[in-house]
Coordinates of C-alpha atoms in Angstrom, one line a residue:
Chain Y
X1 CA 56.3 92.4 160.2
X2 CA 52.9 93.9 160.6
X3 CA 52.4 95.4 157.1
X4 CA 53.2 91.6 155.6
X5 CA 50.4 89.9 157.7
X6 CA 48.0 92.5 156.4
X7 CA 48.9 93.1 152.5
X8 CA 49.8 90.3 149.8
X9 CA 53.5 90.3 150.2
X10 CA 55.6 91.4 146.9
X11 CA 58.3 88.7 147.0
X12 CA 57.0 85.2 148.9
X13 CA 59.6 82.3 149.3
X14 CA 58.8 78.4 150.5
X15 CA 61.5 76.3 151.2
X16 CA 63.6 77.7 148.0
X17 CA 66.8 75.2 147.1
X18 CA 69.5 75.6 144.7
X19 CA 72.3 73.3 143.8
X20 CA 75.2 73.7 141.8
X21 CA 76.3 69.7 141.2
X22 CA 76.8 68.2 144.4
X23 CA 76.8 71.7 146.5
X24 CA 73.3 72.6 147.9
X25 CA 73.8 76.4 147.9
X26 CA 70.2 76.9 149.0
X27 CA 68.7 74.6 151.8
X28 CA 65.5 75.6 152.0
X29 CA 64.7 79.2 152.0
X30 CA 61.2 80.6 153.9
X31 CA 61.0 84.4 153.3
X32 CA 58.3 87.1 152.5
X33 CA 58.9 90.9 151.4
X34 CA 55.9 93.3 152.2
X35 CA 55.4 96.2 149.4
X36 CA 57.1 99.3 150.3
X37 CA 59.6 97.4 152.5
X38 CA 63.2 97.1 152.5
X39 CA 64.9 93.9 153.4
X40 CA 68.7 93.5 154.2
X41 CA 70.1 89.9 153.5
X42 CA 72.9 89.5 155.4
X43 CA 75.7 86.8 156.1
X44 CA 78.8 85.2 155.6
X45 CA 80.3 85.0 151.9
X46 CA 78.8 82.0 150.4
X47 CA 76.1 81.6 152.5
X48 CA 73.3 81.7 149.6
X49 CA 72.4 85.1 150.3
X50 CA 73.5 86.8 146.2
X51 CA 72.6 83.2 144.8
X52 CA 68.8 83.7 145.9
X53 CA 68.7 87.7 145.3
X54 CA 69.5 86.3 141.8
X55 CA 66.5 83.3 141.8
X56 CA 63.8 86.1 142.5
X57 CA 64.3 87.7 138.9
X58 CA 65.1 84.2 137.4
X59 CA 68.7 84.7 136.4
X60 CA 69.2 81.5 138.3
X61 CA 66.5 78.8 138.2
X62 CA 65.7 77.1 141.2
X63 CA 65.6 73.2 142.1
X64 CA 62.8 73.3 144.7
X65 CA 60.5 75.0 146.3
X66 CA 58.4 77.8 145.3
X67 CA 59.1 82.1 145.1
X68 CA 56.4 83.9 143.9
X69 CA 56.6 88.0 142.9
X70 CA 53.4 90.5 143.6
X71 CA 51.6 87.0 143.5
X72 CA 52.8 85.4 140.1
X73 CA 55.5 82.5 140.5
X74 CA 58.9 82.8 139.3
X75 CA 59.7 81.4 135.9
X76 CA 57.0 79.2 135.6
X77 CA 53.3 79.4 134.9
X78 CA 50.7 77.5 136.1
X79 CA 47.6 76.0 134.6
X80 CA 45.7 73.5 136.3
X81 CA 47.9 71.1 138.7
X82 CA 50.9 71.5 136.4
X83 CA 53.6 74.2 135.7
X84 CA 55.0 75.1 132.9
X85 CA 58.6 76.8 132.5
X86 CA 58.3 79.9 130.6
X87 CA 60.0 80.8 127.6
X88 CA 62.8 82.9 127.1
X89 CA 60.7 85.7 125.7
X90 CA 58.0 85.7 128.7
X91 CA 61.0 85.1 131.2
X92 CA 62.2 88.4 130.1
X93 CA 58.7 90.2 130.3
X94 CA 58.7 89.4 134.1
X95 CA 62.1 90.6 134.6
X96 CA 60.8 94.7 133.1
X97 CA 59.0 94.8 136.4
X98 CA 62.3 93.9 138.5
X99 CA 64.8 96.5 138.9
X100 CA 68.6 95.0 139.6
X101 CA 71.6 96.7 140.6
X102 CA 74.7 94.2 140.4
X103 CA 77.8 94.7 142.5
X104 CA 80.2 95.2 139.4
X105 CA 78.2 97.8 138.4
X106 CA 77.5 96.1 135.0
X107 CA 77.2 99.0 132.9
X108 CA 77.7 99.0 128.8
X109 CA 80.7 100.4 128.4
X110 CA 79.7 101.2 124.7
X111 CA 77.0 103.3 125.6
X112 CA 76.9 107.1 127.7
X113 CA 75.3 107.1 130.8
X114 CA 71.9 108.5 129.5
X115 CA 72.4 106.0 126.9
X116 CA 72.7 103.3 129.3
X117 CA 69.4 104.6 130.9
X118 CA 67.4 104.7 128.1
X119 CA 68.2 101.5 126.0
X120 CA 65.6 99.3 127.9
X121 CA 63.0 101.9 128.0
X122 CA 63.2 102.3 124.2
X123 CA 64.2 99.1 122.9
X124 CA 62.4 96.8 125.4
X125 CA 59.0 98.9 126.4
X126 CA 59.1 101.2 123.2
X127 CA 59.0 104.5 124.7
X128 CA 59.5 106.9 122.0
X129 CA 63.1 108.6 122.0
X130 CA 62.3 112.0 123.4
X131 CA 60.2 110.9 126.1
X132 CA 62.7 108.1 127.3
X133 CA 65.7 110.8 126.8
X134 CA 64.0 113.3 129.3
X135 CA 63.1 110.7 132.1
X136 CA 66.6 109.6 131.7
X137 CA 67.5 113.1 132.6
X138 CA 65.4 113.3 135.7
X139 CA 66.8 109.9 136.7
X140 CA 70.3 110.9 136.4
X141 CA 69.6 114.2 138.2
X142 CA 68.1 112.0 141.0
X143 CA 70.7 110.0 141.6
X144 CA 72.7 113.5 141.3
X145 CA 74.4 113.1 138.0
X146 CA 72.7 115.4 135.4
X147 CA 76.1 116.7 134.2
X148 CA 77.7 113.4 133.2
X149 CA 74.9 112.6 130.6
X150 CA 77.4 112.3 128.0
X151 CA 80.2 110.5 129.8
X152 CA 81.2 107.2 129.1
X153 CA 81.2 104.3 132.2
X154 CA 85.2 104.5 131.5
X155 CA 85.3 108.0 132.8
X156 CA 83.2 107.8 135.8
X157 CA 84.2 106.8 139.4
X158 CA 82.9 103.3 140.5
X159 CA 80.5 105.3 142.9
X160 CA 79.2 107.4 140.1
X161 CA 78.5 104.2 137.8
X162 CA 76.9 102.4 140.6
X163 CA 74.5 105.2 140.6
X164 CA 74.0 105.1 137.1
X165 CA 73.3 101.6 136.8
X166 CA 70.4 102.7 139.4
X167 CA 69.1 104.9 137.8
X168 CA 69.1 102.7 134.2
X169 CA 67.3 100.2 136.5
X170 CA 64.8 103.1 137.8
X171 CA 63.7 103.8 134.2
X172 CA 61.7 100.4 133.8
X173 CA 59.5 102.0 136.7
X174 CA 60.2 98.1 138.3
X175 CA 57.6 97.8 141.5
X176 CA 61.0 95.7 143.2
X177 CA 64.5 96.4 143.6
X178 CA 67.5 93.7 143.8
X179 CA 70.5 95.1 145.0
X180 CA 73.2 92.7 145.2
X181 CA 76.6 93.9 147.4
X182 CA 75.6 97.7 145.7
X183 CA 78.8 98.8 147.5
X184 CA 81.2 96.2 148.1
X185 CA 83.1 97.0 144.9
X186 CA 83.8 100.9 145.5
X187 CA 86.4 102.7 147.4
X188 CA 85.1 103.7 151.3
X189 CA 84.9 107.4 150.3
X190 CA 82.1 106.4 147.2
X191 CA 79.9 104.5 149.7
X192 CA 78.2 107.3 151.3
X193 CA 76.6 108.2 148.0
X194 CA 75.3 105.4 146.8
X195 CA 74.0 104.6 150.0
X196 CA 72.0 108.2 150.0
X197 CA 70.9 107.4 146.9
X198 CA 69.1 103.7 148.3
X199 CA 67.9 105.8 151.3
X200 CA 66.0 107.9 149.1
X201 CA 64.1 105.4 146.9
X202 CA 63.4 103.7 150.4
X203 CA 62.1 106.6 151.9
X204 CA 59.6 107.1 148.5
X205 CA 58.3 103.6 149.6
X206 CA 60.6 101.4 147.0
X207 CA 60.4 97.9 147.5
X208 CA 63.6 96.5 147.9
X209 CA 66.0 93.4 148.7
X210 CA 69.1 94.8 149.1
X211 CA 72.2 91.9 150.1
X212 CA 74.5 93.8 151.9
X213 CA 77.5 94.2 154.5
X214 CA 76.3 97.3 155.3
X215 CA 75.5 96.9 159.1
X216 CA 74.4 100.6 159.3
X217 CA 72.1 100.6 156.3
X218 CA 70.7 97.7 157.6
X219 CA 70.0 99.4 161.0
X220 CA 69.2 102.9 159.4
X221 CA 66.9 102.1 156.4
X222 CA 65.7 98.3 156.5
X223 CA 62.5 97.2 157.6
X224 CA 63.6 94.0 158.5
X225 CA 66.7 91.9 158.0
X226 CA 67.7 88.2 157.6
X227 CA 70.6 86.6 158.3
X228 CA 71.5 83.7 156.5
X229 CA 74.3 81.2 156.9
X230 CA 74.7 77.7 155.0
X231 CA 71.9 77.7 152.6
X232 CA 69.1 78.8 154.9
X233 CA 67.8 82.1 156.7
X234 CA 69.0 81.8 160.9
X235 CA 67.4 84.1 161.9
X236 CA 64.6 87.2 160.5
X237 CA 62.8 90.1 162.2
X238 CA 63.6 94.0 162.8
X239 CA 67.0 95.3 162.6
X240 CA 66.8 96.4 166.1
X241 CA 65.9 92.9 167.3
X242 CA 68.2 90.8 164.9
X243 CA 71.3 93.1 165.1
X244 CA 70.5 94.2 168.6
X245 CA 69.6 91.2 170.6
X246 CA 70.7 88.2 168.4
X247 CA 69.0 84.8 169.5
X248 CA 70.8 82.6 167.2
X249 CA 74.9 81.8 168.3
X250 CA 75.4 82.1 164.3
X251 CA 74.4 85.5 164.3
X252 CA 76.0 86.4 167.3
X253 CA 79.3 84.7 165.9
X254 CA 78.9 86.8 162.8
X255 CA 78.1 90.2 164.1
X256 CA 81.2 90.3 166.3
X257 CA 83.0 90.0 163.2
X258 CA 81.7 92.8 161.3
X259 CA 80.8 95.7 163.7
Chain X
X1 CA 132.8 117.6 145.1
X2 CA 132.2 120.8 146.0
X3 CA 133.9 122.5 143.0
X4 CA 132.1 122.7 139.8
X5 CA 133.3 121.1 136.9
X6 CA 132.6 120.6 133.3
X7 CA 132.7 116.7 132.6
X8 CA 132.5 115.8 129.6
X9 CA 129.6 112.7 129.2
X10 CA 130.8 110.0 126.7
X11 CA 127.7 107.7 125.0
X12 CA 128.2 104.4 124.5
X13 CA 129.9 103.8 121.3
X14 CA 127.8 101.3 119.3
X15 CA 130.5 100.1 117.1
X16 CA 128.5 95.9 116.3
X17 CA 125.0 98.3 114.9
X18 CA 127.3 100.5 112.9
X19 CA 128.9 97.5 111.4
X20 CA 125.7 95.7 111.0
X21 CA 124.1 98.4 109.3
X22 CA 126.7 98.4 106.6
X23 CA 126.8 95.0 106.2
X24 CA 123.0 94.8 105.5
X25 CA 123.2 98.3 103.0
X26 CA 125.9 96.5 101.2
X27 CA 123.6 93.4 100.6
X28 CA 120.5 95.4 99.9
X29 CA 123.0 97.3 97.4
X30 CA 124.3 94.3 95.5
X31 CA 120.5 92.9 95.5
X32 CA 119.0 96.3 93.8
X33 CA 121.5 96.6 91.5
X34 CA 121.3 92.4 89.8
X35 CA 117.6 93.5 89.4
X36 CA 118.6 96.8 87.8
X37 CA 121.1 95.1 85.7
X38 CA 118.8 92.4 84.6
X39 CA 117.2 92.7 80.7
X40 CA 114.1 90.8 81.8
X41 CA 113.0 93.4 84.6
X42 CA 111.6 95.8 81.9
X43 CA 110.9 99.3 83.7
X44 CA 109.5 100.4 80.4
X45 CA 106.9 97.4 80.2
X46 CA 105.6 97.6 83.8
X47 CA 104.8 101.3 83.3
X48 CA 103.2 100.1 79.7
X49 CA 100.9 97.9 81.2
X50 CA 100.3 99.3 84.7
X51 CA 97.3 101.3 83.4
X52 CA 95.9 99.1 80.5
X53 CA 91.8 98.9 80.5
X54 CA 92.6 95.0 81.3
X55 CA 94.2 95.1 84.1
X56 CA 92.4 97.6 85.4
X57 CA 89.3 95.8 85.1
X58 CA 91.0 93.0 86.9
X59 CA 91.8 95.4 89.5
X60 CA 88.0 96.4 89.9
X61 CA 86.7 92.7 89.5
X62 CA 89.5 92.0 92.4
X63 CA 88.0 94.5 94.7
X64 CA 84.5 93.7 94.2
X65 CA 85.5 90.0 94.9
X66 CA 87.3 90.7 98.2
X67 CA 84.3 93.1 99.0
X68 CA 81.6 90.5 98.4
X69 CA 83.2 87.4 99.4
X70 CA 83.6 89.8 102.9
X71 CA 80.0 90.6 103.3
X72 CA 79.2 87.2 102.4
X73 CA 81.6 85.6 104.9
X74 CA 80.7 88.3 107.6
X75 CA 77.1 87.6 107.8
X76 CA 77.8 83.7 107.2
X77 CA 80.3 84.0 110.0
X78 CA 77.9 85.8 112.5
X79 CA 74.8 83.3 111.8
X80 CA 78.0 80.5 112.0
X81 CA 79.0 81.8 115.2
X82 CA 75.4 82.3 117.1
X83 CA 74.8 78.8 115.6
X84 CA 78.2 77.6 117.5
X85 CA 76.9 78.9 120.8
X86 CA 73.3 78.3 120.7
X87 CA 72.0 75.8 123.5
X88 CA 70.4 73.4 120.2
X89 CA 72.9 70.6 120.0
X90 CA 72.1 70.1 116.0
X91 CA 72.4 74.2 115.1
X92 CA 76.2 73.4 117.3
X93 CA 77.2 70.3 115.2
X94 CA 76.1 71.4 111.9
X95 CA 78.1 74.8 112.5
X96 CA 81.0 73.1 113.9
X97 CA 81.0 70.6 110.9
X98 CA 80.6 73.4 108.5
X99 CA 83.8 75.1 110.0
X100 CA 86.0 71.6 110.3
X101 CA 85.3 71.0 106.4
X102 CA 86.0 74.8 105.2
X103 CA 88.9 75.6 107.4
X104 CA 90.6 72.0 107.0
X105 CA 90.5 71.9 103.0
X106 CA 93.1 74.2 101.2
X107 CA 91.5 77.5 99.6
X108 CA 93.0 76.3 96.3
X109 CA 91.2 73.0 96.4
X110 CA 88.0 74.4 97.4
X111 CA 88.4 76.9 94.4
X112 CA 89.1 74.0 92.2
X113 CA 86.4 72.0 93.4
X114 CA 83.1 75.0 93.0
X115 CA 84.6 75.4 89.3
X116 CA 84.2 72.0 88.5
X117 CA 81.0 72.2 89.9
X118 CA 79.3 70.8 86.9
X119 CA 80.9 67.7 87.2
X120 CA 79.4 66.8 90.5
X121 CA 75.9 68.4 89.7
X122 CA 75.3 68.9 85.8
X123 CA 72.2 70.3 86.3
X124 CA 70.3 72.7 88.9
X125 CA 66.9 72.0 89.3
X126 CA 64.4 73.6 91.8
X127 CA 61.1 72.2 91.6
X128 CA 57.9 72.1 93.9
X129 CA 57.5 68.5 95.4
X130 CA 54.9 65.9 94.5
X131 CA 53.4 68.5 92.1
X132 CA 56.2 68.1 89.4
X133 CA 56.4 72.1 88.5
X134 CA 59.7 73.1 87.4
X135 CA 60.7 76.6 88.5
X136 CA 64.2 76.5 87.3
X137 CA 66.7 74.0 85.5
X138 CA 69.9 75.0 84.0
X139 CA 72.9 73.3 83.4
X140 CA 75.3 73.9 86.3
X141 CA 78.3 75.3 83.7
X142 CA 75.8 78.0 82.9
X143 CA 74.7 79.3 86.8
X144 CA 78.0 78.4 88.1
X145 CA 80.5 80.6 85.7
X146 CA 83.9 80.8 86.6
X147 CA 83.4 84.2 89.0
X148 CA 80.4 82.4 90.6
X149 CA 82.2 80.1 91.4
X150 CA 85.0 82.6 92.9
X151 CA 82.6 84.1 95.1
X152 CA 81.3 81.2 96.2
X153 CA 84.7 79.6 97.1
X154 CA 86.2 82.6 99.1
X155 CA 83.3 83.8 100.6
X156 CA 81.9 80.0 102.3
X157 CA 85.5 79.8 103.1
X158 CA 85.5 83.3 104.7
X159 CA 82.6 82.1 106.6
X160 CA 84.3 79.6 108.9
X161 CA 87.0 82.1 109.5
X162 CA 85.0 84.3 110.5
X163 CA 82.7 82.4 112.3
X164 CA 85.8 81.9 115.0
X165 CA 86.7 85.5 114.9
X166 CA 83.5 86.6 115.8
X167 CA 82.7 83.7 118.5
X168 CA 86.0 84.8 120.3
X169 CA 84.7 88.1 120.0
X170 CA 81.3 87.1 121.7
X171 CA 83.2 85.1 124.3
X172 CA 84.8 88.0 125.3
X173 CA 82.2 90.0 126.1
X174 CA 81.7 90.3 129.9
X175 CA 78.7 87.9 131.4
X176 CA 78.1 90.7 133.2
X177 CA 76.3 92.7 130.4
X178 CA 74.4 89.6 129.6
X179 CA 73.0 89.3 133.2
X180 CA 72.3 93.2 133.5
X181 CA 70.3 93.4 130.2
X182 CA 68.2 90.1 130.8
X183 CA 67.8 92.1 134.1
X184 CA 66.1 94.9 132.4
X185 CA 64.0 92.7 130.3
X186 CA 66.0 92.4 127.3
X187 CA 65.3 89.0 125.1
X188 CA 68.4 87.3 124.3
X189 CA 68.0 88.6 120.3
X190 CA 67.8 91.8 121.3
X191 CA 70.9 91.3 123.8
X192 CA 73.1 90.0 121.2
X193 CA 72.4 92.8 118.9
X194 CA 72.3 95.6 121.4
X195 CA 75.1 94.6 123.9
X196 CA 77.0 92.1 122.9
X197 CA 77.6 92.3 119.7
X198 CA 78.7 96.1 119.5
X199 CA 81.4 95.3 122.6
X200 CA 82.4 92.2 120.4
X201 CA 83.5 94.5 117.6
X202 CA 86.2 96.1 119.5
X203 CA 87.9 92.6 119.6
X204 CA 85.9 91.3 116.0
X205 CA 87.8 94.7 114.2
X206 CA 91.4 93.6 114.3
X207 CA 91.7 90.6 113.3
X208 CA 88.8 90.6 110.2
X209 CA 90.8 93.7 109.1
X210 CA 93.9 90.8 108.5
X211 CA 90.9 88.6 107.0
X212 CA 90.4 91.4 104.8
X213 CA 93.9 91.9 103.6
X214 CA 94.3 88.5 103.3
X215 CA 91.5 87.7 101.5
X216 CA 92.3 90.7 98.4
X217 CA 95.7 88.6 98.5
X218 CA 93.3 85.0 98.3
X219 CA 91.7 86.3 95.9
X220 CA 94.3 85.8 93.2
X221 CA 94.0 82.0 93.6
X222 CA 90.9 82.0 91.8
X223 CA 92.7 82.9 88.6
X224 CA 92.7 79.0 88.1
X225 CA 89.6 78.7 87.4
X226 CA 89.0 82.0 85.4
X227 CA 87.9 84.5 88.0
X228 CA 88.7 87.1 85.6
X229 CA 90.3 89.4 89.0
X230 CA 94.0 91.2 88.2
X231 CA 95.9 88.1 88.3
X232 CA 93.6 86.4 85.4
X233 CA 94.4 89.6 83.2
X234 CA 98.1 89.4 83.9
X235 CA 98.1 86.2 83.4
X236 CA 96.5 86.0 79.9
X237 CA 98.7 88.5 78.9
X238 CA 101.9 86.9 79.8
X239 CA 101.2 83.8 78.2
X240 CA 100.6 86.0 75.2
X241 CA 103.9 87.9 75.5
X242 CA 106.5 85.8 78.2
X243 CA 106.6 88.9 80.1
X244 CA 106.4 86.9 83.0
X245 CA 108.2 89.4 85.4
X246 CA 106.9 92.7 84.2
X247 CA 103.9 91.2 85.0
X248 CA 104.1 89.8 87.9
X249 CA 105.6 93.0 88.8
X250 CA 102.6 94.7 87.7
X251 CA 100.3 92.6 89.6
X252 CA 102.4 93.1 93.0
X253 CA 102.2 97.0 92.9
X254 CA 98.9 97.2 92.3
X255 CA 98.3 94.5 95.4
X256 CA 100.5 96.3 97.6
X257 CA 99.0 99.9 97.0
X258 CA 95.6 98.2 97.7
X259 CA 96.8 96.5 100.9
X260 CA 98.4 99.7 102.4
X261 CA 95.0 102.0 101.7
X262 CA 92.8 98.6 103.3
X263 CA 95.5 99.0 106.0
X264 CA 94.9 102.9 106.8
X265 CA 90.9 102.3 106.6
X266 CA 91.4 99.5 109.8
X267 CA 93.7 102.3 111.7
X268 CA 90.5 104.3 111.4
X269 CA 87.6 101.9 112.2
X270 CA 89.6 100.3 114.8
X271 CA 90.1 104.0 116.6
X272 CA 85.6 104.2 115.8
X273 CA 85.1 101.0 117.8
X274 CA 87.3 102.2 120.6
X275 CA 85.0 104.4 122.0
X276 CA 84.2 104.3 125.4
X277 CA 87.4 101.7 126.5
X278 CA 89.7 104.3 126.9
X279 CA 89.5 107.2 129.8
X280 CA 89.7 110.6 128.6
X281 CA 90.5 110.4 124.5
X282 CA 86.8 109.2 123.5
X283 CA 85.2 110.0 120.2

């Protein structure tokens, strides 16, 4: 991580916890994202990994520690020695800058696909129609899907929706992209092109946090990947090292599983 | 089997539905034809007075009341409904308290009750406090006429009907679109009106088309207190005449024909609001 030590890092986590009653879900979480990089979370189901993908743009609120984005922190504000939780209203005007892609796709159903692109551009940064409707078209071209403008969620494939919800996230020009399981809810023929699709806005310096159990994305495209397991990140570094040579018996344990 | 043959195929023989059937023709038979027979059924004086400038103005005074006490009760049922599932404890107790009282009293009594207004409040003031201007006093039994007090009574009761309809229709809504719109930056206002509420329709539609229906029906309640709708004008003119059934008759057809054309326009919203749930037929 040579680019972190040198540049203000885009996404910075200190000991980050989450609970949900009694069940820590987050046990202290130290992470930092360069800009431009791409991070893989991996690990086990319900090891924390979605549930703090999901604290960095504030859709869940966390119980300790601190997570800052491109130097602001998350969900509060600070003046003097006290924070101050933000409202509702300036909650949502961090989240423009922070692009998400959900793994059920999350798309509204009531809207076409370059409808779906263009509703927060419009509504939430008050582009004017025209304007929003023609980047919408480049988008959808980019993630290869200029001829389904007019088509419904309901009558695409789960691998062409998955690209569409990318794309709607795209238009918000977001300077960070959350991609939580992008690909765990499409059939194994569909993977391959939503995948290409992530490669691409990596390889035009996109910085991204992608939670995945994709071990050869992870290998292929990330900068560097952490595992974590029971609330806390085992183990962190370059793909090669971490899915190569894993130090940790955790990691080990869990790699055997999946490759 | 190697030879072929013509069999003949012989269907069940449904001997119980053919016996059924005529059993039930008979009875409607007998049925049609005591009404026929009767003197007081008048054929002649429905078709007198199906038309008459009276009762068609009850007919229009009936539509207009189901139409406002609607719109009334839709947009009191929406702000009802937010109200239920905002995170402000008071906004959830006065709504809930609001529905408890309208939905656990009978139509009729609340009817009753907003035309006897005046007797509770006999007079409406409005004045600016601790100067002691006046900007309006009336007595109540002028404000509060008998149609007033209609629309008042059907459409606060419309309101906590609705109020539910809609909240299912909220609830139903995927927490998934939530989440992906406050993703892109979308305040929760804008949410509600741009995402949730347009997917809530699809399940809101259905059943405030039955509201609907049922409230031009409701509507004849208010004849009670003077509402001056179709069944006040049929009413005032059989206890004029004791045409009672005639009447009554009247009043049913023009009901029914108004129920079967609200009942073709929710086939047709119903198919609007469908767009984009089903693959293939859309729009």
């Amino acid at each position: 991580m040579t680019v972190a030590e040198r540049v203000p890092p885009m996404v910075r986590a200190e000991s980050v916890t989450k609970r949900y009653g009694p069940i820590e879900v987050l046990r202290g979480i130290d992470l930092a994202v360069a800009p431009g990089e791409v991070a893989c979370l991996l690990g086990p189901s319900g090891s924390g990994k979605s549930t703090f993908l999901r604290c960095i743009n504030h859709l869940e609120r966390i119980d300790g520690g601190q997570l800052w984005v491109d130097g602001e922190l998350v969900g509060y504000r600070r003046s003097g020695d006290k924070l101050y939780e933000l409202k509702a209203r300036e909650v949502a005007r961090r989240r423009r800058d922070i692009g998400m892609v959900f793994q059920r796709f999350n798309l509204f159903p009531h809207l076409t696909a370059l409808g779906n692109v263009i509703e927060a551009p419009v509504r939430v940064l008050g582009t004017a129609r025209e304007a929003a409707r023609a980047e919408a078209q480049r988008l959808l071209e980019r993630v290869g899907l200029a001829e389904k403008a007019n088509a419904y969620p309901g009558q695409l494939s789960g691998g062409q929706q998955q690209r569409v919800a990318i794309a709607r996230a795209l238009a918000m020009h977001p300077k960070l992209m959350l991609f939580d399981e992008p690909t765990s809810a499409l059939d194994p023929e569909l993977v391959g092109d939503v995948l290409d699709v992530m490669k691409g806005l990596a390889a035009d310096g996109m910085t991204m946090i992608v939670v995945t159990h994709e071990m050869g994305f992870a290998r292929e495209v990330a900068d560097s990947v952490a595992f974590l397991d029971g609330g806390v990140v085992v183990e962190a570094g370059p793909p090669a090292e971490v899915l190569g040579n894993p130090r940790h018996d955790r990691t080990r344990a869990f790699l055997d599983k999946v490759l | 089997m190697s030879e072929t043959q013509t069999v003949r195929v012989v269907p069940v023989r449904h001997y119980g539905r053919w016996l059924t059937a005529l059993l039930v023709v008979g009875l409607a038979a007998l049925f049609l034809r005591a009404l026929l027979d009767s003197p007081n059924l008048e054929p002649a004086t429905i078709g007198d007075y199906l038309f008459k400038d009276y009762i068609l103005d009850g007919v229009v005074t009936t539509l207009w009341l189901t139409l406002l006490a609607m719109v009334l009760g839709t947009v009191g049922g929406v702000l009802l409904a937010v109200m239920r599932l905002s995170p402000n404890p008071v906004l959830r107790a006065v709504s809930w308290a609001f529905i408890w009282v309208f939905r656990g009293t009978p139509l009729l009594v609340q009817i009753i009750f907003f035309g006897f207004l005046g007797a509770l409040f006999p007079r409406l003031t409005l004045s600016l406090p601790f100067t002691g201007t006046v900007l309006f006093d009336q007595p109540t039994s002028v404000v509060v006429t008998g149609t007033v007090a209609a629309v008042l009574a059907l459409s606060l009761n419309e309101m906590a009907y609705a109020a539910e309809v809609i909240r299912g229709g909220i609830l139903a809504v995927d927490g998934g679109q939530t989440e992906a719109a406050a993703a892109l930056g979308m305040s929760p206002a804008l949410t509600l009106r741009r995402v949730v509420l347009p997917q809530a329709m699809r399940v809101i539609i259905p059943p405030m088309g039955n509201e609907t229906i049922t409230m031009l029906k409701s509507t004849a309640l208010v004849s009670i207190i003077a509402g001056r709708d179709l069944m006040t004008a049929v009413q005032t003119v059989y206890q004029g005449n004791y045409k009672v059934i005639p009447l009554l008759v009247v009043a049913a057809i023009w009901y029914l024909a108004l129920v079967s054309l609200l009942s073709a326009g929710q086939w047709a919203i119903e198919r609007r609001f469908g767009r984009g749930f089903s693959r293939g037929g859309v729009r």
